[in-house]
Coordinates of C-alpha atoms in Angstrom, one line a residue:
Chain A
M1 CA -54.2 -276.3 33.8
P2 CA -57.5 -276.0 31.8
E3 CA -57.8 -273.6 29.0
T4 CA -60.2 -270.7 29.3
H5 CA -62.1 -268.7 26.7
G6 CA -60.5 -265.4 27.1
K7 CA -59.5 -263.6 30.4
V8 CA -61.8 -264.2 33.3
P9 CA -63.1 -261.2 35.2
E10 CA -62.7 -261.2 39.0
P11 CA -66.3 -261.2 40.1
T12 CA -66.8 -264.2 37.8
L13 CA -64.2 -265.9 39.9
S14 CA -65.7 -264.8 43.1
R15 CA -68.9 -266.3 41.9
L16 CA -67.4 -269.6 41.0
S17 CA -66.2 -269.8 44.4
L18 CA -69.9 -269.5 45.4
Y19 CA -71.1 -272.0 42.9
L20 CA -68.5 -274.5 44.5
R21 CA -70.0 -274.1 47.7
C22 CA -73.5 -274.6 46.5
L23 CA -72.4 -277.8 44.5
R24 CA -70.5 -279.2 47.8
R25 CA -73.9 -278.9 49.5
L26 CA -75.9 -280.5 46.4
V27 CA -73.4 -283.3 46.5
K28 CA -73.9 -283.9 50.2
D29 CA -77.9 -283.6 49.6
G30 CA -77.3 -286.7 47.3
L31 CA -78.4 -284.7 44.2
R32 CA -76.9 -286.0 40.7
T33 CA -78.3 -283.2 38.2
I34 CA -79.6 -279.7 38.9
S35 CA -81.3 -277.3 36.5
S36 CA -79.7 -273.7 35.8
A37 CA -82.9 -272.4 37.3
E38 CA -82.7 -274.4 40.5
M39 CA -79.0 -273.7 40.8
A40 CA -79.7 -270.0 40.5
Q41 CA -82.3 -270.1 43.2
R42 CA -79.8 -272.0 45.6
C43 CA -77.1 -269.5 44.8
G44 CA -78.9 -266.4 44.7
I45 CA -77.6 -265.6 41.4
A46 CA -79.6 -265.2 38.0
A47 CA -79.4 -268.3 35.7
V48 CA -78.1 -266.2 32.9
Q49 CA -75.2 -265.0 35.0
I50 CA -74.2 -268.3 36.0
R51 CA -74.2 -269.6 32.4
K52 CA -72.3 -266.6 31.3
D53 CA -69.7 -267.1 34.1
L54 CA -69.3 -270.9 33.3
S55 CA -69.1 -270.2 29.6
Y56 CA -65.4 -269.0 30.2
F57 CA -64.5 -272.5 31.0
G58 CA -66.5 -274.6 28.3
E59 CA -69.9 -276.2 27.9
F60 CA -71.3 -277.7 31.2
G61 CA -75.2 -277.8 31.1
R62 CA -77.2 -280.1 28.8
P63 CA -80.6 -279.1 27.5
G64 CA -83.5 -280.7 29.5
I65 CA -81.2 -282.2 32.1
G66 CA -79.1 -279.3 33.6
Y67 CA -75.8 -279.6 35.2
D68 CA -74.2 -282.9 36.1
V69 CA -73.2 -282.0 39.7
H70 CA -70.3 -284.4 40.3
H71 CA -68.7 -283.3 37.0
L72 CA -69.3 -279.6 37.5
L73 CA -67.9 -279.8 41.0
A74 CA -64.8 -281.6 39.9
R75 CA -64.3 -279.3 37.0
L76 CA -64.5 -276.1 38.9
T77 CA -62.4 -277.4 41.7
E78 CA -59.6 -278.2 39.1
I79 CA -60.1 -274.7 37.6
M80 CA -59.9 -273.0 40.8
N81 CA -56.6 -275.2 41.7
L82 CA -58.5 -276.5 44.6
D83 CA -57.7 -280.0 43.8
R84 CA -54.2 -279.6 45.6
Q85 CA -52.9 -278.2 48.8
Q86 CA -52.3 -274.4 48.8
R87 CA -49.8 -273.3 51.2
V88 CA -50.4 -270.1 52.9
I89 CA -48.2 -268.0 55.2
I90 CA -49.3 -265.0 57.4
I91 CA -47.2 -261.8 57.9
G92 CA -48.2 -260.2 61.2
A93 CA -49.0 -262.0 64.5
G94 CA -51.1 -259.4 65.9
N95 CA -54.9 -259.9 66.8
L96 CA -56.1 -260.4 63.2
G97 CA -53.2 -262.4 62.1
S98 CA -53.5 -264.7 65.0
A99 CA -57.3 -265.1 64.5
L100 CA -56.6 -265.9 61.0
A101 CA -54.1 -268.6 61.9
G102 CA -56.5 -270.3 63.8
Y103 CA -59.5 -269.9 61.5
S104 CA -61.6 -273.1 61.6
G105 CA -63.0 -272.3 58.1
F106 CA -59.7 -273.4 56.6
V107 CA -59.7 -276.9 58.3
L108 CA -61.6 -278.7 55.5
S109 CA -60.3 -276.4 52.8
P110 CA -57.2 -276.9 50.6
F111 CA -55.6 -274.0 52.4
R112 CA -53.1 -274.9 54.9
I113 CA -51.4 -272.1 57.0
V114 CA -47.6 -273.2 57.1
G115 CA -46.2 -270.1 58.8
I116 CA -46.7 -266.9 60.6
F117 CA -44.0 -264.2 60.8
D118 CA -43.7 -260.9 62.6
N119 CA -40.9 -258.4 63.4
N120 CA -41.7 -257.9 67.0
Y121 CA -39.3 -259.7 69.3
S122 CA -41.8 -259.9 71.9
K123 CA -43.8 -262.2 69.6
I124 CA -41.2 -264.0 67.8
G125 CA -40.6 -267.7 69.2
R126 CA -44.1 -267.6 70.8
Q127 CA -46.2 -270.6 69.8
L128 CA -49.8 -270.0 68.0
W129 CA -51.9 -272.8 67.7
D130 CA -49.5 -275.5 66.2
L131 CA -47.0 -272.7 64.8
D132 CA -43.9 -270.9 66.2
I133 CA -44.3 -267.3 65.3
V134 CA -41.1 -266.6 63.3
D135 CA -38.7 -263.6 62.5
V136 CA -39.9 -262.1 59.3
N137 CA -36.4 -261.8 58.2
E138 CA -36.0 -265.5 58.2
L139 CA -38.8 -265.7 55.5
P140 CA -36.5 -265.5 52.4
E141 CA -34.4 -268.7 53.7
L142 CA -37.5 -270.3 55.3
N143 CA -39.8 -270.3 52.4
K144 CA -37.4 -272.4 50.3
E145 CA -38.8 -275.2 52.5
L146 CA -42.3 -274.0 53.3
K147 CA -42.9 -273.3 49.5
A148 CA -45.8 -271.1 50.2
N149 CA -47.6 -269.7 47.2
I150 CA -50.3 -267.5 49.0
G151 CA -49.5 -264.8 51.5
I152 CA -51.9 -263.1 54.0
L153 CA -51.0 -259.7 55.1
A154 CA -52.2 -258.7 58.6
V155 CA -50.0 -255.8 59.3
P156 CA -50.6 -252.0 60.0
A157 CA -50.8 -249.9 56.7
D158 CA -47.5 -248.4 57.3
A159 CA -45.9 -251.9 57.1
A160 CA -47.9 -253.1 54.4
Q161 CA -45.9 -252.4 51.1
E162 CA -42.8 -253.3 52.5
A163 CA -44.2 -256.7 53.6
A164 CA -45.7 -257.2 50.2
D165 CA -42.3 -256.6 48.7
L166 CA -41.0 -259.2 50.8
L167 CA -43.5 -261.7 49.7
V168 CA -42.9 -260.9 46.3
R169 CA -39.3 -261.1 46.6
V170 CA -39.6 -264.9 48.0
G171 CA -41.7 -265.8 45.0
I172 CA -45.4 -265.4 46.4
R173 CA -47.7 -264.6 43.5
A174 CA -51.0 -264.3 45.5
I175 CA -51.6 -261.8 48.3
L176 CA -54.7 -261.4 50.5
N177 CA -54.2 -257.9 52.0
F178 CA -56.1 -256.9 55.1
A179 CA -53.9 -253.6 55.8
P180 CA -56.2 -250.6 55.1
C181 CA -54.3 -249.5 52.3
M182 CA -53.7 -250.2 48.6
I183 CA -50.3 -252.1 47.9
E184 CA -48.4 -252.1 44.9
V185 CA -47.1 -255.3 43.0
P186 CA -45.5 -256.4 39.9
S187 CA -47.6 -257.6 37.2
G188 CA -48.3 -261.3 37.5
V189 CA -49.0 -261.0 41.1
S190 CA -52.6 -261.1 42.4
V191 CA -53.8 -259.0 45.2
R192 CA -57.2 -259.3 47.0
N193 CA -58.0 -256.6 49.4
V194 CA -60.1 -257.1 52.6
D195 CA -60.6 -253.8 54.2
L196 CA -62.6 -253.7 57.2
S197 CA -63.0 -250.1 57.8
R198 CA -64.2 -249.6 54.0
E199 CA -66.8 -252.5 54.5
L200 CA -68.0 -250.7 57.7
E201 CA -68.0 -247.2 55.7
V202 CA -70.2 -248.5 52.8
L203 CA -72.6 -250.0 55.6
S204 CA -72.7 -246.7 57.3
Y205 CA -74.0 -245.0 54.1
H206 CA -77.1 -247.0 54.3
I207 CA -77.9 -246.3 57.9
D208 CA -81.1 -244.3 58.3
R209 CA -81.7 -244.1 54.4
V210 CA -85.2 -245.2 53.4
P211 CA -85.5 -248.9 52.9
G212 CA -86.4 -248.5 49.3
A213 CA -83.0 -247.1 48.5
A214 CA -80.8 -249.5 50.5
S215 CA -79.0 -252.5 49.0
D216 CA -78.3 -255.7 50.1
L217 CA -75.7 -256.6 47.5
P218 CA -72.7 -258.5 48.6
S219 CA -69.2 -257.0 48.5
D220 CA -68.6 -258.0 45.0
G221 CA -71.4 -256.6 43.2
E222 CA -73.4 -259.8 42.9
Chain B
M1 CA -79.3 -236.4 54.8
P2 CA -78.0 -235.5 51.5
E3 CA -80.2 -236.2 48.5
T4 CA -78.7 -238.4 45.8
H5 CA -79.5 -238.6 41.9
G6 CA -80.8 -242.1 41.7
K7 CA -79.8 -245.4 43.6
V8 CA -76.1 -245.3 44.2
P9 CA -74.5 -248.8 43.1
E10 CA -72.4 -250.4 45.9
P11 CA -69.1 -250.3 44.1
T12 CA -69.5 -246.6 43.9
L13 CA -69.9 -246.5 47.8
S14 CA -67.0 -248.7 48.1
R15 CA -65.0 -246.1 46.0
L16 CA -66.3 -243.2 47.8
S17 CA -64.4 -245.0 50.9
L18 CA -61.4 -244.8 49.0
Y19 CA -61.6 -241.4 47.9
L20 CA -62.2 -240.3 51.5
R21 CA -59.0 -242.2 52.7
C22 CA -57.1 -240.2 49.8
L23 CA -58.7 -236.8 50.8
R24 CA -57.8 -237.3 54.4
R25 CA -54.3 -237.9 53.2
L26 CA -54.4 -234.7 51.0
V27 CA -55.6 -232.6 54.1
K28 CA -52.6 -233.9 56.0
D29 CA -50.3 -233.1 53.2
G30 CA -51.8 -229.5 53.2
L31 CA -53.4 -229.6 49.7
R32 CA -56.3 -227.2 49.2
T33 CA -57.3 -228.3 45.6
I34 CA -56.6 -231.3 43.5
S35 CA -57.3 -232.0 39.8
S36 CA -59.4 -235.0 39.0
A37 CA -56.4 -236.3 37.1
E38 CA -54.1 -236.0 40.1
M39 CA -57.0 -237.5 42.3
A40 CA -57.3 -240.3 39.9
Q41 CA -53.5 -241.1 40.1
R42 CA -53.4 -241.0 43.8
C43 CA -56.5 -243.3 44.1
G44 CA -55.7 -245.7 41.4
I45 CA -59.0 -245.1 39.9
A46 CA -59.8 -243.5 36.4
A47 CA -60.8 -239.8 36.7
V48 CA -63.9 -240.5 34.4
Q49 CA -64.9 -243.1 37.1
I50 CA -64.3 -240.6 40.1
R51 CA -66.5 -238.1 38.2
K52 CA -69.2 -240.5 37.5
D53 CA -69.1 -241.7 41.2
L54 CA -69.4 -238.2 42.5
S55 CA -72.1 -237.2 40.0
Y56 CA -74.6 -239.1 42.4
F57 CA -74.3 -236.4 44.9
G58 CA -74.1 -233.2 42.9
E59 CA -71.4 -231.0 41.2
F60 CA -68.0 -231.0 43.0
G61 CA -65.3 -230.1 40.7
R62 CA -64.5 -226.7 39.2
P63 CA -63.1 -226.3 35.5
G64 CA -59.4 -225.4 35.6
I65 CA -59.3 -225.5 39.4
G66 CA -60.4 -229.3 40.2
Y67 CA -62.0 -230.3 43.6
D68 CA -61.8 -228.3 46.9
V69 CA -60.2 -230.8 49.3
H70 CA -61.7 -229.7 52.5
H71 CA -65.1 -229.2 50.8
L72 CA -65.1 -232.5 49.2
L73 CA -63.9 -234.2 52.4
A74 CA -66.7 -232.7 54.5
R75 CA -69.5 -233.5 52.0
L76 CA -68.5 -237.2 51.4
T77 CA -67.9 -237.6 55.2
E78 CA -71.5 -236.3 55.6
I79 CA -72.9 -238.4 52.6
M80 CA -71.3 -241.6 54.1
N81 CA -72.8 -240.6 57.7
L82 CA -69.2 -240.6 59.0
D83 CA -69.7 -237.3 60.8
R84 CA -71.3 -239.0 63.6
Q85 CA -70.4 -242.0 65.8
Q86 CA -71.6 -245.4 64.6
R87 CA -72.1 -247.9 67.3
V88 CA -71.1 -251.5 66.4
I89 CA -72.0 -254.7 68.0
I90 CA -70.0 -258.1 67.4
I91 CA -71.9 -261.5 67.6
G92 CA -69.2 -264.1 68.2
A93 CA -66.6 -264.0 70.6
G94 CA -64.2 -266.6 69.0
N95 CA -60.9 -265.8 67.5
L96 CA -62.2 -263.6 64.8
G97 CA -64.8 -261.9 66.8
S98 CA -62.0 -260.9 69.5
A99 CA -59.5 -259.7 67.0
L100 CA -62.2 -257.5 65.5
A101 CA -63.2 -256.2 68.9
G102 CA -59.7 -255.0 69.4
Y103 CA -58.8 -254.0 65.8
S104 CA -56.8 -251.0 66.0
G105 CA -58.0 -249.7 62.6
F106 CA -61.2 -248.5 64.1
V107 CA -59.5 -246.3 66.8
L108 CA -59.5 -243.0 64.8
S109 CA -62.9 -244.1 62.9
P110 CA -66.4 -243.1 63.9
F111 CA -66.9 -246.8 64.6
R112 CA -67.2 -247.8 68.1
I113 CA -67.3 -251.3 69.1
V114 CA -70.0 -251.1 72.0
G115 CA -70.6 -254.7 72.8
I116 CA -69.7 -258.2 72.0
F117 CA -72.0 -261.4 72.5
D118 CA -71.6 -265.0 72.3
N119 CA -73.9 -268.0 73.4
N120 CA -70.8 -270.2 74.8
Y121 CA -71.0 -270.1 78.6
S122 CA -67.2 -270.6 78.8
K123 CA -66.8 -267.1 77.2
I124 CA -69.8 -265.1 78.6
G125 CA -68.4 -262.8 81.4
R126 CA -64.9 -262.8 80.4
Q127 CA -63.3 -259.4 79.6
L128 CA -62.0 -258.8 76.2
W129 CA -60.2 -255.4 75.8
D130 CA -62.5 -253.1 77.7
L131 CA -65.7 -255.0 77.1
D132 CA -67.4 -257.8 78.8
I133 CA -68.5 -260.7 76.6
V134 CA -72.4 -260.9 77.1
D135 CA -75.0 -263.7 76.7
V136 CA -76.5 -263.0 73.2
N137 CA -79.8 -263.9 74.7
E138 CA -79.5 -260.4 76.6
L139 CA -79.0 -258.6 73.3
P140 CA -82.8 -257.6 72.6
E141 CA -82.9 -255.9 76.3
L142 CA -79.6 -254.7 76.3
N143 CA -79.5 -252.9 72.8
K144 CA -82.1 -250.5 74.1
E145 CA -79.4 -249.2 75.8
L146 CA -76.5 -249.8 73.5
K147 CA -78.3 -248.4 70.5
A148 CA -76.0 -250.0 68.1
N149 CA -76.7 -249.6 64.5
I150 CA -74.1 -252.0 62.9
G151 CA -73.8 -255.7 63.6
I152 CA -70.9 -257.8 62.9
L153 CA -71.4 -261.6 62.6
A154 CA -68.3 -263.6 63.5
V155 CA -70.1 -266.9 64.1
P156 CA -70.0 -270.2 62.3
A157 CA -72.0 -270.9 59.1
D158 CA -74.6 -272.8 60.9
A159 CA -75.3 -269.9 63.3
A160 CA -75.2 -267.2 61.0
Q161 CA -78.8 -267.0 60.0
E162 CA -80.0 -267.2 63.5
A163 CA -77.7 -264.4 64.7
A164 CA -78.8 -262.1 61.6
D165 CA -82.3 -262.6 62.5
L166 CA -81.7 -261.6 66.0
L167 CA -79.8 -258.4 64.8
V168 CA -82.7 -257.7 62.6
R169 CA -85.0 -258.2 65.5
V170 CA -83.4 -255.7 67.7
G171 CA -83.5 -253.1 64.7
I172 CA -80.1 -253.4 63.1
R173 CA -80.2 -252.4 59.7
A174 CA -76.5 -252.8 58.6
I175 CA -74.7 -256.3 59.0
L176 CA -71.1 -257.2 58.1
N177 CA -71.2 -261.0 57.7
F178 CA -67.7 -262.9 58.3
A179 CA -69.6 -266.2 58.1
P180 CA -69.0 -268.2 55.1
C181 CA -72.5 -268.2 53.8
M182 CA -75.2 -266.0 52.5
I183 CA -77.7 -264.7 55.2
E184 CA -81.1 -263.7 54.3
V185 CA -82.6 -260.4 55.5
P186 CA -85.7 -258.3 54.9
S187 CA -85.6 -255.5 52.4
G188 CA -84.1 -252.4 54.0
V189 CA -81.3 -254.1 55.7
S190 CA -77.9 -254.0 54.3
V191 CA -75.4 -256.7 54.2
R192 CA -71.9 -256.7 53.3
N193 CA -70.1 -260.3 53.1
V194 CA -66.2 -260.7 54.1
D195 CA -65.8 -264.4 53.2
L196 CA -62.1 -265.4 53.5
S197 CA -62.1 -268.8 52.0
R198 CA -64.0 -267.3 49.1
E199 CA -61.2 -264.6 48.7
L200 CA -58.4 -267.4 49.1
E201 CA -60.3 -269.4 46.5
V202 CA -60.1 -266.5 44.0
L203 CA -56.3 -266.1 44.5
S204 CA -55.8 -269.6 44.2
Y205 CA -57.2 -269.4 40.5
H206 CA -54.4 -267.2 39.6
I207 CA -51.7 -269.5 41.0
D208 CA -49.3 -270.8 38.3
R209 CA -51.4 -268.9 35.5
V210 CA -49.4 -267.0 33.1
P211 CA -48.7 -263.6 34.2
G212 CA -50.7 -261.8 31.5
A213 CA -53.8 -263.8 32.7
A214 CA -53.5 -262.5 36.3
S215 CA -55.3 -259.8 37.7
D216 CA -54.7 -257.4 40.5
L217 CA -58.1 -256.0 40.7
P218 CA -59.3 -255.4 44.2
S219 CA -62.2 -257.6 45.8
D220 CA -65.0 -255.1 44.6
G221 CA -64.2 -255.3 40.8
E222 CA -62.6 -251.7 40.5

């Protein structure tokens, strides 16, 4: 695993993901090098911010030449652990969990949904895409085989903490939480929250406000 | 619309949504006042941050007493435009769009899904929850009646910009974008991006890293 220069802030990581997407596009377009100014324009992020974000991981650009597209793509892919398959399980086979299980955006990604679990007997055993919905009580035994390292919580708020505790108990250290509440996890476990009501509430603030006061910042403040 | 002291940063708005959730819980629990220290503990946000966030909208706390729970809840609800119904349409009736149309988290909220649109003739006309999936080409005419003010994009990346342009054209000024790409909108239109692959990529970074280097910051950098 590559070393970093200090702890990397979460917004930097989120932008790295954006740079990766930009770099994949550049490779497709056949570009070999790109200036930081052009990269900034393509990503919609200031060049100074890009340089600062990349500086956590070493020196990448060369004066007068810019970034080597293939090299930067390979290095960032490695830094983000995206050069290997990441095995994902979903807790909650309701509308959202089911939609996530079939999300086409994962098809060409390193993320592979390897299991979906629920505690509702009307759902357990039913087939969803190419997976069977499994009793969540079987997760501790089954994950020895599945070896998932990312868990997605697609459960109601009142079931979220218990489900998070279970994910932690089976050894999962990265959780994407769709339940509209905060979950508590031990140090060393990473959580990202996707809260749809909260996103809509922030948008609601802007409604009917004068254009000059509105903001089109994406959700992570870029 | 209440006046603000300067332009409000997007992360502040996202935290206001969190404070609202906390205040609703306090009302349920029968509390009338709360100190900023206790509120900080309940929300998981530093007291100084809460005071700074609220200061955009006036003076709320009283020394030695703290915040009046009902008053603060009412004021923040009004500030966020959550004291009136917000009418939401969804573009894209695939797995994700369909799941969002039936999302139970909206039931007790001011957000009402009033329409769902697609361009796929195998979907148009089918019923989804209590809505009919409508041809997206009918949106300009239909929105005169629907009067939606928030649009959700649940379309593939290559259809996102066209769909966003359509939302802007029918007068929508707030867009929640689930497509894994950035969309361009005129000044005065607010966009929040929810990018599932990006969230997973950030989590992936943390996998196998030493616990001390991990972070459990939520996605908006709080």
